[in-house]
Structure formats: structure tokens, C-alpha cells
Amino acid sequence: VWEGRLVALAGKAKIRLDCLSARKSDPAKTLLAAAMKQSTSVSNGWLADRLGMGPAASASQFVRRRMLSPAGADEVQHLLATVKL
């Protein structure tokens, strides 16, 4: 279920999952991770492994930082509004 949701979000955001940056805090990764956390029960560990974000705690921090930024939170909400559950 999580993989399907991630693929749908990446498609709407025009992010290629097979070409993600090696940077653990890459904006594309944090956008997808934050959208997944807002819309599913996905674990930090799964996100960290699937998106290459380092340890689970790092993925959690990257998402938290993005959501604390008004522009980051708005971008996540805009993406979620374009994808049907």
C-alpha cells in the first residue's frame, strides 16, 4: 500500500523515484516523505530505507523541518490535494 501511494505522489510531483539524489535531505525526498507521513501510517524506517534518507530518526527530522516551514507545509498540502486516496 505504501509503495503504491509513494509512486502516485511521485508521479504527481514529477519526481522519478529511480533518479533520486544521493543527498539524504534532498527536497524531493523530503516532499515525498512529508506527504506520505501526512496521508498514511508509513513508518520512518520504511521511508528512510525506500528514499535513502539515512536512519529512521533522520527521515523524521527532515519531515519535521519541512512541515515547520510555511512554504514547505504548503507544498506538501498542494501535492496531497492533487492525489486521490
PDB file of N, CA and C in Angstrom, residues 8-76:
ATOM      1  N   ALA A   8       2.295   7.143  -6.644  1.00  0.00           N
ATOM      2  CA  ALA A   8       1.281   8.120  -7.058  1.00  0.00           C
ATOM      3  C   ALA A   8       1.730   9.545  -6.722  1.00  0.00           C
ATOM      4  N   LEU A   9       2.250   9.748  -5.531  1.00  0.00           N
ATOM      5  CA  LEU A   9       2.728  11.076  -5.137  1.00  0.00           C
ATOM      6  C   LEU A   9       3.896  11.523  -6.004  1.00  0.00           C
ATOM      7  N   ALA A  10       4.832  10.628  -6.238  1.00  0.00           N
ATOM      8  CA  ALA A  10       5.998  10.960  -7.059  1.00  0.00           C
ATOM      9  C   ALA A  10       5.560  11.322  -8.476  1.00  0.00           C
ATOM     10  N   GLY A  11       4.597  10.586  -9.012  1.00  0.00           N
ATOM     11  CA  GLY A  11       4.100  10.875 -10.352  1.00  0.00           C
ATOM     12  C   GLY A  11       3.495  12.265 -10.444  1.00  0.00           C
ATOM     13  N   LYS A  12       2.670  12.622  -9.480  1.00  0.00           N
ATOM     14  CA  LYS A  12       2.042  13.952  -9.474  1.00  0.00           C
ATOM     15  C   LYS A  12       3.067  15.060  -9.279  1.00  0.00           C
ATOM     16  N   ALA A  13       4.108  14.776  -8.490  1.00  0.00           N
ATOM     17  CA  ALA A  13       5.144  15.773  -8.227  1.00  0.00           C
ATOM     18  C   ALA A  13       6.212  15.786  -9.317  1.00  0.00           C
ATOM     19  N   LYS A  14       6.075  14.887 -10.295  1.00  0.00           N
ATOM     20  CA  LYS A  14       7.052  14.751 -11.389  1.00  0.00           C
ATOM     21  C   LYS A  14       8.454  14.460 -10.853  1.00  0.00           C
ATOM     22  N   ILE A  15       8.492  13.532  -9.889  1.00  0.00           N
ATOM     23  CA  ILE A  15       9.750  13.082  -9.293  1.00  0.00           C
ATOM     24  C   ILE A  15       9.970  11.640  -9.716  1.00  0.00           C
ATOM     25  N   ARG A  16      11.118  11.364 -10.291  1.00  0.00           N
ATOM     26  CA  ARG A  16      11.450   9.994 -10.698  1.00  0.00           C
ATOM     27  C   ARG A  16      12.096   9.281  -9.514  1.00  0.00           C
ATOM     28  N   LEU A  17      11.440   8.254  -9.031  1.00  0.00           N
ATOM     29  CA  LEU A  17      11.943   7.512  -7.878  1.00  0.00           C
ATOM     30  C   LEU A  17      13.249   6.788  -8.178  1.00  0.00           C
ATOM     31  N   ASP A  18      13.485   6.474  -9.434  1.00  0.00           N
ATOM     32  CA  ASP A  18      14.715   5.774  -9.792  1.00  0.00           C
ATOM     33  C   ASP A  18      15.896   6.721 -10.002  1.00  0.00           C
ATOM     34  N   CYS A  19      15.660   8.019  -9.897  1.00  0.00           N
ATOM     35  CA  CYS A  19      16.718   9.016 -10.109  1.00  0.00           C
ATOM     36  C   CYS A  19      16.843   9.981  -8.938  1.00  0.00           C
ATOM     37  N   LEU A  20      16.537   9.544  -7.740  1.00  0.00           N
ATOM     38  CA  LEU A  20      16.635  10.427  -6.577  1.00  0.00           C
ATOM     39  C   LEU A  20      18.091  10.741  -6.260  1.00  0.00           C
ATOM     40  N   SER A  21      18.318  11.925  -5.777  1.00  0.00           N
ATOM     41  CA  SER A  21      19.650  12.371  -5.381  1.00  0.00           C
ATOM     42  C   SER A  21      20.183  11.515  -4.234  1.00  0.00           C
ATOM     43  N   ALA A  22      21.488  11.437  -4.130  1.00  0.00           N
ATOM     44  CA  ALA A  22      22.106  10.710  -3.019  1.00  0.00           C
ATOM     45  C   ALA A  22      21.996  11.501  -1.717  1.00  0.00           C
ATOM     46  N   ARG A  23      21.734  12.795  -1.814  1.00  0.00           N
ATOM     47  CA  ARG A  23      21.623  13.658  -0.629  1.00  0.00           C
ATOM     48  C   ARG A  23      20.436  13.213   0.230  1.00  0.00           C
ATOM     49  N   LYS A  24      20.709  12.917   1.472  1.00  0.00           N
ATOM     50  CA  LYS A  24      19.671  12.380   2.369  1.00  0.00           C
ATOM     51  C   LYS A  24      18.530  13.361   2.612  1.00  0.00           C
ATOM     52  N   SER A  25      18.836  14.655   2.598  1.00  0.00           N
ATOM     53  CA  SER A  25      17.810  15.671   2.857  1.00  0.00           C
ATOM     54  C   SER A  25      17.352  16.368   1.573  1.00  0.00           C
ATOM     55  N   ASP A  26      17.489  15.700   0.447  1.00  0.00           N
ATOM     56  CA  ASP A  26      17.095  16.269  -0.842  1.00  0.00           C
ATOM     57  C   ASP A  26      15.643  16.753  -0.766  1.00  0.00           C
ATOM     58  N   PRO A  27      15.357  17.949  -1.313  1.00  0.00           N
ATOM     59  CA  PRO A  27      13.990  18.475  -1.252  1.00  0.00           C
ATOM     60  C   PRO A  27      12.929  17.542  -1.841  1.00  0.00           C
ATOM     61  N   ALA A  28      13.254  16.822  -2.899  1.00  0.00           N
ATOM     62  CA  ALA A  28      12.280  15.886  -3.475  1.00  0.00           C
ATOM     63  C   ALA A  28      11.960  14.771  -2.489  1.00  0.00           C
ATOM     64  N   LYS A  29      12.980  14.279  -1.809  1.00  0.00           N
ATOM     65  CA  LYS A  29      12.775  13.211  -0.825  1.00  0.00           C
ATOM     66  C   LYS A  29      11.948  13.712   0.354  1.00  0.00           C
ATOM     67  N   THR A  30      12.265  14.909   0.830  1.00  0.00           N
ATOM     68  CA  THR A  30      11.523  15.421   1.992  1.00  0.00           C
ATOM     69  C   THR A  30      10.080  15.742   1.623  1.00  0.00           C
ATOM     70  N   LEU A  31       9.844  16.185   0.390  1.00  0.00           N
ATOM     71  CA  LEU A  31       8.470  16.427  -0.051  1.00  0.00           C
ATOM     72  C   LEU A  31       7.679  15.130  -0.040  1.00  0.00           C
ATOM     73  N   LEU A  32       8.236  14.088  -0.643  1.00  0.00           N
ATOM     74  CA  LEU A  32       7.539  12.806  -0.683  1.00  0.00           C
ATOM     75  C   LEU A  32       7.347  12.222   0.712  1.00  0.00           C
ATOM     76  N   ALA A  33       8.392  12.294   1.530  1.00  0.00           N
ATOM     77  CA  ALA A  33       8.299  11.737   2.880  1.00  0.00           C
ATOM     78  C   ALA A  33       7.247  12.479   3.704  1.00  0.00           C
ATOM     79  N   ALA A  34       7.231  13.801   3.617  1.00  0.00           N
ATOM     80  CA  ALA A  34       6.248  14.581   4.379  1.00  0.00           C
ATOM     81  C   ALA A  34       4.832  14.282   3.907  1.00  0.00           C
ATOM     82  N   ALA A  35       4.648  14.166   2.597  1.00  0.00           N
ATOM     83  CA  ALA A  35       3.320  13.851   2.067  1.00  0.00           C
ATOM     84  C   ALA A  35       2.878  12.458   2.517  1.00  0.00           C
ATOM     85  N   MET A  36       3.812  11.524   2.518  1.00  0.00           N
ATOM     86  CA  MET A  36       3.486  10.171   2.989  1.00  0.00           C
ATOM     87  C   MET A  36       3.111  10.183   4.466  1.00  0.00           C
ATOM     88  N   LYS A  37       3.860  10.917   5.284  1.00  0.00           N
ATOM     89  CA  LYS A  37       3.567  10.967   6.723  1.00  0.00           C
ATOM     90  C   LYS A  37       2.214  11.622   6.987  1.00  0.00           C
ATOM     91  N   GLN A  38       1.852  12.618   6.172  1.00  0.00           N
ATOM     92  CA  GLN A  38       0.583  13.316   6.360  1.00  0.00           C
ATOM     93  C   GLN A  38      -0.618  12.490   5.913  1.00  0.00           C
ATOM     94  N   SER A  39      -0.395  11.551   4.986  1.00  0.00           N
ATOM     95  CA  SER A  39      -1.537  10.863   4.389  1.00  0.00           C
ATOM     96  C   SER A  39      -1.602   9.354   4.640  1.00  0.00           C
ATOM     97  N   THR A  40      -0.589   8.794   5.294  1.00  0.00           N
ATOM     98  CA  THR A  40      -0.579   7.356   5.558  1.00  0.00           C
ATOM     99  C   THR A  40      -0.018   7.091   6.950  1.00  0.00           C
ATOM    100  N   SER A  41       0.014   5.826   7.306  1.00  0.00           N
ATOM    101  CA  SER A  41       0.608   5.415   8.582  1.00  0.00           C
ATOM    102  C   SER A  41       2.033   4.897   8.377  1.00  0.00           C
ATOM    103  N   VAL A  42       2.680   5.347   7.313  1.00  0.00           N
ATOM    104  CA  VAL A  42       4.015   4.869   6.956  1.00  0.00           C
ATOM    105  C   VAL A  42       4.998   5.071   8.115  1.00  0.00           C
ATOM    106  N   SER A  43       5.912   4.132   8.256  1.00  0.00           N
ATOM    107  CA  SER A  43       6.921   4.244   9.313  1.00  0.00           C
ATOM    108  C   SER A  43       8.113   5.045   8.821  1.00  0.00           C
ATOM    109  N   ASN A  44       8.790   5.688   9.747  1.00  0.00           N
ATOM    110  CA  ASN A  44      10.002   6.424   9.408  1.00  0.00           C
ATOM    111  C   ASN A  44      11.059   5.484   8.849  1.00  0.00           C
ATOM    112  N   GLY A  45      11.129   4.286   9.367  1.00  0.00           N
ATOM    113  CA  GLY A  45      12.099   3.311   8.898  1.00  0.00           C
ATOM    114  C   GLY A  45      11.881   2.946   7.439  1.00  0.00           C
ATOM    115  N   TRP A  46      10.618   2.739   7.062  1.00  0.00           N
ATOM    116  CA  TRP A  46      10.323   2.402   5.673  1.00  0.00           C
ATOM    117  C   TRP A  46      10.701   3.558   4.758  1.00  0.00           C
ATOM    118  N   LEU A  47      10.317   4.776   5.149  1.00  0.00           N
ATOM    119  CA  LEU A  47      10.661   5.946   4.338  1.00  0.00           C
ATOM    120  C   LEU A  47      12.169   6.108   4.206  1.00  0.00           C
ATOM    121  N   ALA A  48      12.876   5.967   5.314  1.00  0.00           N
ATOM    122  CA  ALA A  48      14.331   6.129   5.301  1.00  0.00           C
ATOM    123  C   ALA A  48      14.971   5.117   4.360  1.00  0.00           C
ATOM    124  N   ASP A  49      14.527   3.880   4.433  1.00  0.00           N
ATOM    125  CA  ASP A  49      15.074   2.833   3.560  1.00  0.00           C
ATOM    126  C   ASP A  49      14.689   3.068   2.101  1.00  0.00           C
ATOM    127  N   ARG A  50      13.423   3.317   1.842  1.00  0.00           N
ATOM    128  CA  ARG A  50      12.926   3.426   0.462  1.00  0.00           C
ATOM    129  C   ARG A  50      13.467   4.648  -0.258  1.00  0.00           C
ATOM    130  N   LEU A  51      13.599   5.763   0.474  1.00  0.00           N
ATOM    131  CA  LEU A  51      14.033   7.004  -0.161  1.00  0.00           C
ATOM    132  C   LEU A  51      15.520   7.293   0.044  1.00  0.00           C
ATOM    133  N   GLY A  52      16.206   6.457   0.802  1.00  0.00           N
ATOM    134  CA  GLY A  52      17.631   6.675   1.033  1.00  0.00           C
ATOM    135  C   GLY A  52      17.897   7.916   1.869  1.00  0.00           C
ATOM    136  N   MET A  53      17.194   8.011   2.994  1.00  0.00           N
ATOM    137  CA  MET A  53      17.304   9.193   3.855  1.00  0.00           C
ATOM    138  C   MET A  53      18.138   8.950   5.104  1.00  0.00           C
ATOM    139  N   GLY A  54      18.876   7.859   5.147  1.00  0.00           N
ATOM    140  CA  GLY A  54      19.687   7.561   6.326  1.00  0.00           C
ATOM    141  C   GLY A  54      18.861   6.845   7.380  1.00  0.00           C
ATOM    142  N   PRO A  55      19.223   7.017   8.648  1.00  0.00           N
ATOM    143  CA  PRO A  55      18.471   6.365   9.729  1.00  0.00           C
ATOM    144  C   PRO A  55      17.035   6.887   9.830  1.00  0.00           C
ATOM    145  N   ALA A  56      16.178   6.092  10.425  1.00  0.00           N
ATOM    146  CA  ALA A  56      14.768   6.475  10.580  1.00  0.00           C
ATOM    147  C   ALA A  56      14.619   7.821  11.286  1.00  0.00           C
ATOM    148  N   ALA A  57      15.439   8.067  12.283  1.00  0.00           N
ATOM    149  CA  ALA A  57      15.363   9.337  13.015  1.00  0.00           C
ATOM    150  C   ALA A  57      15.680  10.520  12.111  1.00  0.00           C
ATOM    151  N   SER A  58      16.568  10.324  11.161  1.00  0.00           N
ATOM    152  CA  SER A  58      16.900  11.396  10.214  1.00  0.00           C
ATOM    153  C   SER A  58      15.702  11.705   9.330  1.00  0.00           C
ATOM    154  N   ALA A  59      15.047  10.680   8.824  1.00  0.00           N
ATOM    155  CA  ALA A  59      13.866  10.890   7.993  1.00  0.00           C
ATOM    156  C   ALA A  59      12.817  11.676   8.768  1.00  0.00           C
ATOM    157  N   SER A  60      12.635  11.328  10.025  1.00  0.00           N
ATOM    158  CA  SER A  60      11.669  12.027  10.869  1.00  0.00           C
ATOM    159  C   SER A  60      12.034  13.509  11.017  1.00  0.00           C
ATOM    160  N   GLN A  61      13.291  13.801  11.227  1.00  0.00           N
ATOM    161  CA  GLN A  61      13.739  15.189  11.379  1.00  0.00           C
ATOM    162  C   GLN A  61      13.588  15.981  10.088  1.00  0.00           C
ATOM    163  N   PHE A  62      13.916  15.366   8.950  1.00  0.00           N
ATOM    164  CA  PHE A  62      13.775  16.057   7.667  1.00  0.00           C
ATOM    165  C   PHE A  62      12.314  16.422   7.411  1.00  0.00           C
ATOM    166  N   VAL A  63      11.405  15.503   7.715  1.00  0.00           N
ATOM    167  CA  VAL A  63       9.975  15.767   7.548  1.00  0.00           C
ATOM    168  C   VAL A  63       9.536  16.872   8.498  1.00  0.00           C
ATOM    169  N   ARG A  64       9.964  16.802   9.739  1.00  0.00           N
ATOM    170  CA  ARG A  64       9.587  17.813  10.734  1.00  0.00           C
ATOM    171  C   ARG A  64      10.022  19.208  10.295  1.00  0.00           C
ATOM    172  N   ARG A  65      11.267  19.315   9.830  1.00  0.00           N
ATOM    173  CA  ARG A  65      11.777  20.615   9.384  1.00  0.00           C
ATOM    174  C   ARG A  65      10.973  21.147   8.201  1.00  0.00           C
ATOM    175  N   ARG A  66      10.640  20.278   7.276  1.00  0.00           N
ATOM    176  CA  ARG A  66       9.862  20.718   6.109  1.00  0.00           C
ATOM    177  C   ARG A  66       8.487  21.210   6.540  1.00  0.00           C
ATOM    178  N   MET A  67       7.842  20.497   7.446  1.00  0.00           N
ATOM    179  CA  MET A  67       6.497  20.866   7.865  1.00  0.00           C
ATOM    180  C   MET A  67       6.474  22.112   8.753  1.00  0.00           C
ATOM    181  N   LEU A  68       7.597  22.437   9.378  1.00  0.00           N
ATOM    182  CA  LEU A  68       7.667  23.657  10.181  1.00  0.00           C
ATOM    183  C   LEU A  68       7.798  24.905   9.315  1.00  0.00           C
ATOM    184  N   SER A  69       8.244  24.741   8.096  1.00  0.00           N
ATOM    185  CA  SER A  69       8.351  25.855   7.156  1.00  0.00           C
ATOM    186  C   SER A  69       6.988  26.076   6.506  1.00  0.00           C
ATOM    187  N   PRO A  70       6.443  27.293   6.578  1.00  0.00           N
ATOM    188  CA  PRO A  70       5.139  27.532   5.939  1.00  0.00           C
ATOM    189  C   PRO A  70       5.136  27.179   4.447  1.00  0.00           C
ATOM    190  N   ALA A  71       6.195  27.526   3.737  1.00  0.00           N
ATOM    191  CA  ALA A  71       6.265  27.206   2.310  1.00  0.00           C
ATOM    192  C   ALA A  71       6.342  25.695   2.102  1.00  0.00           C
ATOM    193  N   GLY A  72       7.092  25.002   2.936  1.00  0.00           N
ATOM    194  CA  GLY A  72       7.215  23.550   2.830  1.00  0.00           C
ATOM    195  C   GLY A  72       5.901  22.853   3.114  1.00  0.00           C
ATOM    196  N   ALA A  73       5.220  23.287   4.151  1.00  0.00           N
ATOM    197  CA  ALA A  73       3.926  22.699   4.504  1.00  0.00           C
ATOM    198  C   ALA A  73       2.898  22.958   3.411  1.00  0.00           C
ATOM    199  N   ASP A  74       2.923  24.159   2.824  1.00  0.00           N
ATOM    200  CA  ASP A  74       2.001  24.476   1.734  1.00  0.00           C
ATOM    201  C   ASP A  74       2.249  23.582   0.520  1.00  0.00           C
ATOM    202  N   GLU A  75       3.523  23.341   0.208  1.00  0.00           N
ATOM    203  CA  GLU A  75       3.852  22.492  -0.932  1.00  0.00           C
ATOM    204  C   GLU A  75       3.344  21.063  -0.712  1.00  0.00           C
ATOM    205  N   VAL A  76       3.495  20.572   0.513  1.00  0.00           N
ATOM    206  CA  VAL A  76       3.009  19.233   0.841  1.00  0.00           C
ATOM    207  C   VAL A  76       1.488  19.176   0.697  1.00  0.00           C
TER     208      VAL A  76
END
